[in-house]
PDB file of C-alpha atoms in Angstrom:
ATOM      1  CA  UNK A1489      82.369 107.317 102.914  1.00 65.00           C
ATOM      2  CA  UNK A1490      83.615 106.074 106.297  1.00 86.00           C
ATOM      3  CA  UNK A1491      86.816 104.057 106.399  1.00 91.00           C
ATOM      4  CA  UNK A1492      87.075 100.729 108.167  1.00 95.00           C
ATOM      5  CA  UNK A1493      89.843 100.902 110.788  1.00 96.00           C
ATOM      6  CA  UNK A1494      91.895  97.715 110.899  1.00 96.00           C
ATOM      7  CA  UNK A1495      94.439  97.094 113.651  1.00 96.00           C
ATOM      8  CA  UNK A1496      97.465  94.892 113.032  1.00 95.00           C
ATOM      9  CA  UNK A1497     100.478  94.118 115.180  1.00 93.00           C
ATOM     10  CA  UNK A1498     103.133  96.787 114.686  1.00 89.00           C
ATOM     11  CA  UNK A1499     106.006  94.322 114.045  1.00 86.00           C
ATOM     12  CA  UNK A1500     106.971  90.672 113.999  1.00 88.00           C
ATOM     13  CA  UNK A1501     105.711  87.579 112.223  1.00 89.00           C
ATOM     14  CA  UNK A1502     102.029  88.366 112.771  1.00 92.00           C
ATOM     15  CA  UNK A1503     102.534  91.831 111.267  1.00 92.00           C
ATOM     16  CA  UNK A1504     104.218  90.392 108.178  1.00 92.00           C
ATOM     17  CA  UNK A1505     101.551  87.711 107.687  1.00 93.00           C
ATOM     18  CA  UNK A1506      98.750  90.267 108.180  1.00 93.00           C
ATOM     19  CA  UNK A1507     100.161  92.683 105.622  1.00 92.00           C
ATOM     20  CA  UNK A1508     100.662  89.815 103.154  1.00 92.00           C
ATOM     21  CA  UNK A1509      96.989  88.870 103.553  1.00 94.00           C
ATOM     22  CA  UNK A1510      95.820  92.455 102.960  1.00 93.00           C
ATOM     23  CA  UNK A1511      97.952  92.545  99.817  1.00 92.00           C
ATOM     24  CA  UNK A1512      96.509  89.223  98.632  1.00 93.00           C
ATOM     25  CA  UNK A1513      92.941  90.538  98.982  1.00 94.00           C
ATOM     26  CA  UNK A1514      93.797  93.540  96.815  1.00 92.00           C
ATOM     27  CA  UNK A1515      94.213  96.220  99.487  1.00 90.00           C
ATOM     28  CA  UNK A1516      97.228  98.375  98.714  1.00 82.00           C
ATOM     29  CA  UNK A1517      98.762  99.988 101.806  1.00 83.00           C
ATOM     30  CA  UNK A1518     101.396 102.725 101.671  1.00 74.00           C
ATOM     31  CA  UNK A1519     103.083 102.435 105.048  1.00 67.00           C
ATOM     32  CA  UNK A1520     106.316 104.282 105.576  1.00 57.00           C
ATOM     33  CA  UNK A1521     108.779 103.478 108.332  1.00 56.00           C
ATOM     34  CA  UNK A1522     107.523 104.160 111.875  1.00 68.00           C
ATOM     35  CA  UNK A1523     104.041 105.217 110.751  1.00 78.00           C
ATOM     36  CA  UNK A1524     101.309 104.515 113.291  1.00 86.00           C
ATOM     37  CA  UNK A1525      98.583 104.374 110.642  1.00 86.00           C
ATOM     38  CA  UNK A1526      98.236 104.279 106.879  1.00 88.00           C
ATOM     39  CA  UNK A1527      95.368 104.499 104.410  1.00 88.00           C
ATOM     40  CA  UNK A1528      94.661 102.148 101.524  1.00 88.00           C
ATOM     41  CA  UNK A1529      94.889 103.657  98.044  1.00 84.00           C
ATOM     42  CA  UNK A1530      92.092 101.605  96.554  1.00 86.00           C
ATOM     43  CA  UNK A1531      89.714 100.659  99.374  1.00 91.00           C
ATOM     44  CA  UNK A1532      87.985 102.485 102.281  1.00 93.00           C
ATOM     45  CA  UNK A1533      90.403 101.135 104.887  1.00 93.00           C
ATOM     46  CA  UNK A1534      92.851 102.595 107.410  1.00 93.00           C
ATOM     47  CA  UNK A1535      95.440 100.326 109.012  1.00 93.00           C
ATOM     48  CA  UNK A1536      96.623 101.035 112.573  1.00 94.00           C
ATOM     49  CA  UNK A1537      99.925  99.537 113.746  1.00 93.00           C
ATOM     50  CA  UNK A1538      99.543  98.722 117.438  1.00 93.00           C
ATOM     51  CA  UNK A1539     100.992  96.613 120.240  1.00 90.00           C
ATOM     52  CA  UNK A1540      99.278  93.244 120.173  1.00 88.00           C
ATOM     53  CA  UNK A1541      98.337  93.403 123.851  1.00 88.00           C
ATOM     54  CA  UNK A1542      96.611  96.779 123.435  1.00 92.00           C
ATOM     55  CA  UNK A1543      94.374  95.747 120.538  1.00 95.00           C
ATOM     56  CA  UNK A1544      91.564  94.046 122.539  1.00 95.00           C
ATOM     57  CA  UNK A1545      90.862  97.249 124.486  1.00 94.00           C
ATOM     58  CA  UNK A1546      90.871  99.333 121.300  1.00 95.00           C
ATOM     59  CA  UNK A1547      88.295  96.930 119.859  1.00 95.00           C
ATOM     60  CA  UNK A1548      86.117  97.148 122.966  1.00 94.00           C
ATOM     61  CA  UNK A1549      86.253 100.949 122.906  1.00 94.00           C
ATOM     62  CA  UNK A1550      85.545 101.165 119.168  1.00 93.00           C
ATOM     63  CA  UNK A1551      88.829 102.983 118.477  1.00 94.00           C
ATOM     64  CA  UNK A1552      89.410 100.349 115.771  1.00 96.00           C
ATOM     65  CA  UNK A1553      86.674  98.408 113.993  1.00 96.00           C
ATOM     66  CA  UNK A1554      88.411  95.111 113.317  1.00 97.00           C
ATOM     67  CA  UNK A1555      91.794  93.572 114.010  1.00 97.00           C
ATOM     68  CA  UNK A1556      94.042  90.795 112.820  1.00 97.00           C
ATOM     69  CA  UNK A1557      95.245  89.433 116.147  1.00 96.00           C
ATOM     70  CA  UNK A1558      96.441  86.265 117.812  1.00 94.00           C
ATOM     71  CA  UNK A1559      93.566  84.238 119.221  1.00 94.00           C
ATOM     72  CA  UNK A1560      95.602  83.693 122.396  1.00 93.00           C
ATOM     73  CA  UNK A1561      95.604  87.458 123.080  1.00 93.00           C
ATOM     74  CA  UNK A1562      91.828  87.624 122.695  1.00 92.00           C
ATOM     75  CA  UNK A1563      91.367  84.713 125.093  1.00 91.00           C
ATOM     76  CA  UNK A1564      93.570  86.499 127.633  1.00 91.00           C
ATOM     77  CA  UNK A1565      92.255  90.037 127.262  1.00 91.00           C
ATOM     78  CA  UNK A1566      89.091  90.046 125.178  1.00 81.00           C
ATOM     79  CA  UNK A1567      87.258  86.728 125.189  1.00 77.00           C
ATOM     80  CA  UNK A1568      83.952  88.592 124.789  1.00 83.00           C
ATOM     81  CA  UNK A1569      85.047  89.971 121.397  1.00 92.00           C
ATOM     82  CA  UNK A1570      83.549  88.328 118.301  1.00 93.00           C
ATOM     83  CA  UNK A1571      85.849  86.328 116.022  1.00 94.00           C
ATOM     84  CA  UNK A1572      84.635  86.741 112.446  1.00 94.00           C
ATOM     85  CA  UNK A1573      87.202  84.496 110.770  1.00 94.00           C
ATOM     86  CA  UNK A1574      90.062  82.180 111.691  1.00 95.00           C
ATOM     87  CA  UNK A1575      92.921  82.945 109.336  1.00 95.00           C
ATOM     88  CA  UNK A1576      95.146  79.871 109.513  1.00 92.00           C
ATOM     89  CA  UNK A1577      98.525  81.604 109.876  1.00 92.00           C
ATOM     90  CA  UNK A1578     100.828  82.692 112.736  1.00 91.00           C
ATOM     91  CA  UNK A1579      99.985  79.498 114.576  1.00 91.00           C
ATOM     92  CA  UNK A1580     101.317  78.905 118.069  1.00 91.00           C
ATOM     93  CA  UNK A1581     100.326  77.282 121.328  1.00 92.00           C
ATOM     94  CA  UNK A1582     100.201  78.467 124.933  1.00 94.00           C
ATOM     95  CA  UNK A1583     102.181  75.964 126.973  1.00 94.00           C
ATOM     96  CA  UNK A1584     103.430  75.319 130.475  1.00 94.00           C
ATOM     97  CA  UNK A1585     107.131  74.482 130.568  1.00 94.00           C
ATOM     98  CA  UNK A1586     109.442  73.407 133.371  1.00 93.00           C
ATOM     99  CA  UNK A1587     113.237  72.989 133.698  1.00 93.00           C
ATOM    100  CA  UNK A1588     114.495  69.865 131.931  1.00 93.00           C
ATOM    101  CA  UNK A1589     115.943  68.577 135.198  1.00 90.00           C
ATOM    102  CA  UNK A1590     112.555  68.657 136.925  1.00 91.00           C
ATOM    103  CA  UNK A1591     110.665  65.370 137.172  1.00 91.00           C
ATOM    104  CA  UNK A1592     107.171  65.960 135.817  1.00 92.00           C
ATOM    105  CA  UNK A1593     104.410  63.363 135.800  1.00 93.00           C
ATOM    106  CA  UNK A1594     101.188  65.368 135.895  1.00 92.00           C
ATOM    107  CA  UNK A1595      99.623  68.735 136.721  1.00 92.00           C
ATOM    108  CA  UNK A1596      99.812  67.738 140.388  1.00 93.00           C
ATOM    109  CA  UNK A1597     103.548  68.443 140.223  1.00 93.00           C
ATOM    110  CA  UNK A1598     102.679  72.154 139.836  1.00 93.00           C
ATOM    111  CA  UNK A1599     100.784  72.282 143.144  1.00 93.00           C
ATOM    112  CA  UNK A1600     102.170  75.167 145.214  1.00 93.00           C
ATOM    113  CA  UNK A1601     104.757  76.036 142.557  1.00 94.00           C
ATOM    114  CA  UNK A1602     105.571  79.506 141.196  1.00 94.00           C
ATOM    115  CA  UNK A1603     104.630  79.994 137.521  1.00 95.00           C
ATOM    116  CA  UNK A1604     105.893  82.999 135.541  1.00 94.00           C
ATOM    117  CA  UNK A1605     103.624  84.125 132.714  1.00 94.00           C
ATOM    118  CA  UNK A1606     102.306  86.980 130.587  1.00 92.00           C
ATOM    119  CA  UNK A1607      98.916  85.222 130.438  1.00 93.00           C
ATOM    120  CA  UNK A1608      97.578  85.242 134.022  1.00 93.00           C
ATOM    121  CA  UNK A1609      93.889  84.997 133.116  1.00 93.00           C
ATOM    122  CA  UNK A1610      94.460  82.050 130.788  1.00 94.00           C
ATOM    123  CA  UNK A1611      96.680  80.229 133.291  1.00 94.00           C
ATOM    124  CA  UNK A1612      94.389  80.897 136.247  1.00 94.00           C
ATOM    125  CA  UNK A1613      91.407  79.486 134.348  1.00 93.00           C
ATOM    126  CA  UNK A1614      93.361  76.380 133.348  1.00 94.00           C
ATOM    127  CA  UNK A1615      94.657  75.774 136.876  1.00 94.00           C
ATOM    128  CA  UNK A1616      91.145  76.232 138.262  1.00 93.00           C
ATOM    129  CA  UNK A1617      89.764  73.637 135.827  1.00 93.00           C
ATOM    130  CA  UNK A1618      92.493  71.185 136.896  1.00 93.00           C
ATOM    131  CA  UNK A1619      92.061  71.896 140.633  1.00 94.00           C
ATOM    132  CA  UNK A1620      95.654  73.071 141.057  1.00 93.00           C
ATOM    133  CA  UNK A1621      96.783  75.879 143.377  1.00 94.00           C
ATOM    134  CA  UNK A1622      99.886  77.693 142.174  1.00 93.00           C
ATOM    135  CA  UNK A1623     101.374  81.161 142.575  1.00 93.00           C
ATOM    136  CA  UNK A1624     101.577  83.294 139.441  1.00 93.00           C
ATOM    137  CA  UNK A1625     104.366  85.758 138.820  1.00 91.00           C
ATOM    138  CA  UNK A1626     103.276  88.130 136.040  1.00 91.00           C
ATOM    139  CA  UNK A1627     106.063  89.095 133.642  1.00 88.00           C
ATOM    140  CA  UNK A1628     105.853  91.228 130.512  1.00 82.00           C
ATOM    141  CA  UNK A1629     108.840  90.238 128.453  1.00 78.00           C
ATOM    142  CA  UNK A1630     111.237  87.310 128.467  1.00 83.00           C
ATOM    143  CA  UNK A1631     109.350  84.789 130.559  1.00 89.00           C
ATOM    144  CA  UNK A1632     111.700  81.897 129.675  1.00 89.00           C
ATOM    145  CA  UNK A1633     114.517  83.236 131.844  1.00 89.00           C
ATOM    146  CA  UNK A1634     112.471  83.163 135.069  1.00 89.00           C
ATOM    147  CA  UNK A1635     113.378  79.603 136.219  1.00 89.00           C
ATOM    148  CA  UNK A1636     117.068  80.162 135.481  1.00 87.00           C
ATOM    149  CA  UNK A1637     117.258  83.169 137.811  1.00 88.00           C
ATOM    150  CA  UNK A1638     115.200  81.560 140.566  1.00 88.00           C
ATOM    151  CA  UNK A1639     112.112  83.701 139.981  1.00 89.00           C
ATOM    152  CA  UNK A1640     109.787  80.788 139.187  1.00 91.00           C
ATOM    153  CA  UNK A1641     109.587  76.998 139.112  1.00 93.00           C
ATOM    154  CA  UNK A1642     107.766  76.907 135.768  1.00 94.00           C
ATOM    155  CA  UNK A1643     106.558  79.212 133.020  1.00 93.00           C
ATOM    156  CA  UNK A1644     103.542  79.569 130.757  1.00 94.00           C
ATOM    157  CA  UNK A1645     104.092  81.301 127.429  1.00 92.00           C
ATOM    158  CA  UNK A1646     103.420  81.100 123.703  1.00 89.00           C
ATOM    159  CA  UNK A1647     105.480  78.541 121.795  1.00 89.00           C
ATOM    160  CA  UNK A1648     105.976  78.294 118.035  1.00 84.00           C
ATOM    161  CA  UNK A1649     108.951  76.080 117.250  1.00 82.00           C
ATOM    162  CA  UNK A1650     110.101  75.408 120.816  1.00 81.00           C
ATOM    163  CA  UNK A1651     113.637  76.641 120.107  1.00 86.00           C
ATOM    164  CA  UNK A1652     113.475  79.383 122.765  1.00 86.00           C
ATOM    165  CA  UNK A1653     112.488  76.843 125.406  1.00 89.00           C
ATOM    166  CA  UNK A1654     115.333  74.571 124.306  1.00 88.00           C
ATOM    167  CA  UNK A1655     117.864  77.398 124.573  1.00 88.00           C
ATOM    168  CA  UNK A1656     116.685  78.132 128.113  1.00 89.00           C
ATOM    169  CA  UNK A1657     116.865  74.488 129.194  1.00 91.00           C
ATOM    170  CA  UNK A1658     113.090  74.105 129.471  1.00 92.00           C
ATOM    171  CA  UNK A1659     110.673  71.396 128.330  1.00 92.00           C
ATOM    172  CA  UNK A1660     106.976  71.603 127.445  1.00 92.00           C
ATOM    173  CA  UNK A1661     104.722  69.644 129.777  1.00 93.00           C
ATOM    174  CA  UNK A1662     101.195  70.986 129.169  1.00 92.00           C
ATOM    175  CA  UNK A1663      99.451  72.636 126.214  1.00 94.00           C
ATOM    176  CA  UNK A1664      96.739  74.993 127.473  1.00 94.00           C
ATOM    177  CA  UNK A1665      95.464  76.073 124.071  1.00 93.00           C
ATOM    178  CA  UNK A1666      96.335  76.273 120.388  1.00 94.00           C
ATOM    179  CA  UNK A1667      96.154  79.633 118.659  1.00 94.00           C
ATOM    180  CA  UNK A1668      96.226  81.220 115.223  1.00 95.00           C
ATOM    181  CA  UNK A1669      95.609  84.652 113.758  1.00 95.00           C
ATOM    182  CA  UNK A1670      91.949  85.658 113.699  1.00 96.00           C
ATOM    183  CA  UNK A1671      89.855  88.501 112.345  1.00 97.00           C
ATOM    184  CA  UNK A1672      88.226  90.086 115.415  1.00 97.00           C
ATOM    185  CA  UNK A1673      85.377  92.622 115.326  1.00 97.00           C
ATOM    186  CA  UNK A1674      84.541  95.523 117.627  1.00 95.00           C
ATOM    187  CA  UNK A1675      81.124  95.248 119.331  1.00 94.00           C
ATOM    188  CA  UNK A1676      80.581  98.900 118.304  1.00 94.00           C
ATOM    189  CA  UNK A1677      80.908  98.278 114.561  1.00 94.00           C
ATOM    190  CA  UNK A1678      78.398 100.353 112.585  1.00 93.00           C
ATOM    191  CA  UNK A1679      76.086  98.997 109.875  1.00 93.00           C
ATOM    192  CA  UNK A1680      77.914 101.083 107.267  1.00 93.00           C
ATOM    193  CA  UNK A1681      81.279  99.640 108.242  1.00 95.00           C
ATOM    194  CA  UNK A1682      79.824  96.130 108.453  1.00 95.00           C
ATOM    195  CA  UNK A1683      79.168  96.376 104.719  1.00 94.00           C
ATOM    196  CA  UNK A1684      82.861  97.123 104.125  1.00 95.00           C
ATOM    197  CA  UNK A1685      83.854  94.257 106.411  1.00 96.00           C
ATOM    198  CA  UNK A1686      81.578  91.871 104.498  1.00 95.00           C
ATOM    199  CA  UNK A1687      83.468  92.650 101.278  1.00 95.00           C
ATOM    200  CA  UNK A1688      86.823  92.137 103.004  1.00 95.00           C
ATOM    201  CA  UNK A1689      85.687  88.878 104.574  1.00 95.00           C
ATOM    202  CA  UNK A1690      84.506  87.552 101.216  1.00 95.00           C
ATOM    203  CA  UNK A1691      87.934  88.276  99.741  1.00 95.00           C
ATOM    204  CA  UNK A1692      89.716  86.710 102.715  1.00 95.00           C
ATOM    205  CA  UNK A1693      87.656  83.534 102.397  1.00 94.00           C
ATOM    206  CA  UNK A1694      88.565  83.322  98.701  1.00 94.00           C
ATOM    207  CA  UNK A1695      92.279  83.668  99.483  1.00 94.00           C
ATOM    208  CA  UNK A1696      92.206  81.179 102.368  1.00 92.00           C
ATOM    209  CA  UNK A1697      90.318  78.632 100.272  1.00 90.00           C
ATOM    210  CA  UNK A1698      92.935  79.030  97.560  1.00 90.00           C
ATOM    211  CA  UNK A1699      95.768  78.518 100.053  1.00 89.00           C
ATOM    212  CA  UNK A1700      94.159  75.298 101.274  1.00 88.00           C
ATOM    213  CA  UNK A1701      93.693  73.852  97.792  1.00 88.00           C
ATOM    214  CA  UNK A1702      95.647  72.648  94.758  1.00 89.00           C
ATOM    215  CA  UNK A1703      94.540  72.568  91.119  1.00 90.00           C
ATOM    216  CA  UNK A1704      95.166  69.193  89.522  1.00 90.00           C
ATOM    217  CA  UNK A1705      95.218  68.194  85.841  1.00 92.00           C
ATOM    218  CA  UNK A1706      95.789  64.658  84.623  1.00 92.00           C
ATOM    219  CA  UNK A1707      95.337  62.326  81.678  1.00 94.00           C
ATOM    220  CA  UNK A1708      93.029  59.341  82.150  1.00 93.00           C
ATOM    221  CA  UNK A1709      92.297  56.322  79.935  1.00 93.00           C
ATOM    222  CA  UNK A1710      88.561  56.340  79.238  1.00 94.00           C
ATOM    223  CA  UNK A1711      88.117  52.769  80.440  1.00 92.00           C
ATOM    224  CA  UNK A1712      89.331  53.879  83.913  1.00 92.00           C
ATOM    225  CA  UNK A1713      87.800  57.364  83.841  1.00 91.00           C
ATOM    226  CA  UNK A1714      85.012  56.763  86.352  1.00 91.00           C
ATOM    227  CA  UNK A1715      87.368  55.128  88.876  1.00 90.00           C
ATOM    228  CA  UNK A1716      89.673  58.152  88.643  1.00 90.00           C
ATOM    229  CA  UNK A1717      86.816  60.648  88.942  1.00 89.00           C
ATOM    230  CA  UNK A1718      85.630  58.864  92.092  1.00 88.00           C
ATOM    231  CA  UNK A1719      88.968  59.680  93.755  1.00 86.00           C
ATOM    232  CA  UNK A1720      88.643  63.408  93.097  1.00 85.00           C
ATOM    233  CA  UNK A1721      86.371  65.413  95.404  1.00 66.00           C
ATOM    234  CA  UNK A1722      86.448  68.636  93.336  1.00 58.00           C
ATOM    235  CA  UNK A1723      84.244  71.647  94.032  1.00 62.00           C
ATOM    236  CA  UNK A1724      81.137  70.150  92.413  1.00 71.00           C
ATOM    237  CA  UNK A1725      82.513  67.622  89.978  1.00 78.00           C
ATOM    238  CA  UNK A1726      85.715  67.360  87.923  1.00 86.00           C
ATOM    239  CA  UNK A1727      85.952  68.831  84.433  1.00 88.00           C
ATOM    240  CA  UNK A1728      86.502  66.171  81.769  1.00 91.00           C
ATOM    241  CA  UNK A1729      87.723  67.039  78.260  1.00 92.00           C
ATOM    242  CA  UNK A1730      88.601  64.677  75.394  1.00 92.00           C
ATOM    243  CA  UNK A1731      92.248  64.469  74.348  1.00 92.00           C
ATOM    244  CA  UNK A1732      93.392  64.446  70.717  1.00 91.00           C
ATOM    245  CA  UNK A1733      94.453  60.825  71.204  1.00 90.00           C
ATOM    246  CA  UNK A1734      91.452  58.543  71.058  1.00 92.00           C
ATOM    247  CA  UNK A1735      90.522  56.710  74.239  1.00 92.00           C
ATOM    248  CA  UNK A1736      91.950  59.340  76.578  1.00 94.00           C
ATOM    249  CA  UNK A1737      90.529  62.305  78.509  1.00 93.00           C
ATOM    250  CA  UNK A1738      91.955  65.243  80.418  1.00 94.00           C
ATOM    251  CA  UNK A1739      90.580  65.604  83.956  1.00 92.00           C
ATOM    252  CA  UNK A1740      90.729  68.897  85.891  1.00 92.00           C
ATOM    253  CA  UNK A1741      89.828  69.220  89.563  1.00 90.00           C
ATOM    254  CA  UNK A1742      90.703  70.753  92.945  1.00 89.00           C
ATOM    255  CA  UNK A1743      92.091  68.840  95.918  1.00 87.00           C
ATOM    256  CA  UNK A1744      92.822  69.781  99.525  1.00 86.00           C
ATOM    257  CA  UNK A1745      96.554  70.337  99.979  1.00 85.00           C
ATOM    258  CA  UNK A1746      96.522  68.279 103.204  1.00 83.00           C
ATOM    259  CA  UNK A1747      95.276  65.232 101.268  1.00 83.00           C
ATOM    260  CA  UNK A1748      97.612  65.851  98.344  1.00 82.00           C
ATOM    261  CA  UNK A1749      99.981  62.865  98.440  1.00 88.00           C
ATOM    262  CA  UNK A1750      97.311  60.329  99.403  1.00 88.00           C
ATOM    263  CA  UNK A1751      95.175  61.458  96.450  1.00 87.00           C
ATOM    264  CA  UNK A1752      98.137  61.410  94.042  1.00 89.00           C
ATOM    265  CA  UNK A1753      99.084  57.843  95.073  1.00 91.00           C
ATOM    266  CA  UNK A1754      95.525  56.644  94.580  1.00 91.00           C
ATOM    267  CA  UNK A1755      95.210  58.370  91.191  1.00 91.00           C
ATOM    268  CA  UNK A1756      98.379  56.676  89.953  1.00 91.00           C
ATOM    269  CA  UNK A1757      97.102  53.317  91.158  1.00 91.00           C
ATOM    270  CA  UNK A1758      93.867  53.906  89.211  1.00 91.00           C
ATOM    271  CA  UNK A1759      95.777  54.559  85.974  1.00 91.00           C
ATOM    272  CA  UNK A1760      96.130  58.382  85.865  1.00 91.00           C
ATOM    273  CA  UNK A1761      99.134  59.718  83.919  1.00 91.00           C
ATOM    274  CA  UNK A1762     100.779  63.089  83.304  1.00 91.00           C
ATOM    275  CA  UNK A1763      99.581  64.483  86.652  1.00 91.00           C
ATOM    276  CA  UNK A1764     100.158  68.235  86.965  1.00 91.00           C
ATOM    277  CA  UNK A1765      99.537  70.091  90.252  1.00 89.00           C
ATOM    278  CA  UNK A1766      99.365  73.897  90.471  1.00 89.00           C
ATOM    279  CA  UNK A1767      98.909  76.377  93.334  1.00 89.00           C
ATOM    280  CA  UNK A1768      95.659  78.375  93.477  1.00 88.00           C
ATOM    281  CA  UNK A1769      95.910  82.083  94.181  1.00 86.00           C
ATOM    282  CA  UNK A1770      92.223  82.620  95.012  1.00 84.00           C
ATOM    283  CA  UNK A1771      89.102  80.499  94.862  1.00 84.00           C
ATOM    284  CA  UNK A1772      85.709  82.180  94.664  1.00 81.00           C
ATOM    285  CA  UNK A1773      82.812  79.883  95.494  1.00 74.00           C
TER     286      UNK A1773
END
């Protein structure tokens, strides 16, 4: 049976998050130090550890079948490649930043300026949309230092926390795009390997749904049961079980983690007691 070739970034936060996801979907990878590829013990998968910037071309050429890659890299180097799934981790944004001392009111302040970046295609497209003419200086590496050494008036780079910009005396002024890790697919993927990918994607969706949700259990007085149930969205409807104490029921449901505190406050106001919230490892719909 053919093995599905999955590319992941060879190091860094995206690598760690990607390997954690593969582990969560039950794919066991034996990867020793400095290995360029490794096979799964229990699934027809090979993992290739590659430079993030090289992955789009490997996908186009069919050297790898799928990849876990930053969406920003695909937009820069492979915007014709299909995204099968957004994965919700390794989030960042591609931003334009200028020295803190520079007065900045709008994009017009970048007219005729020099912008250092590793994302020329992305920046050029954005500047074109805004009707701004600027000169790009392409840098592969530490872009943030460019204004400090007189190489550029501004930069465009990926930003996570903003601490690197702060250390280099820069401030964000424009957000070009927001990015996260995605599952990208080669246009040359075979039907046989598509079947393997379908199984992997099903598992990924189950894990991601679990990460986005919380399992909630609570005790409800029967005279307020319907009001409490109305607060809970659940998957279809909450599970309701009678308690040993007459007049009370146990209610089980699932809530979105982003709505967690609002739901909890409303449940308490409706009379819910003994509220217990648990993480969900996987959720199969």
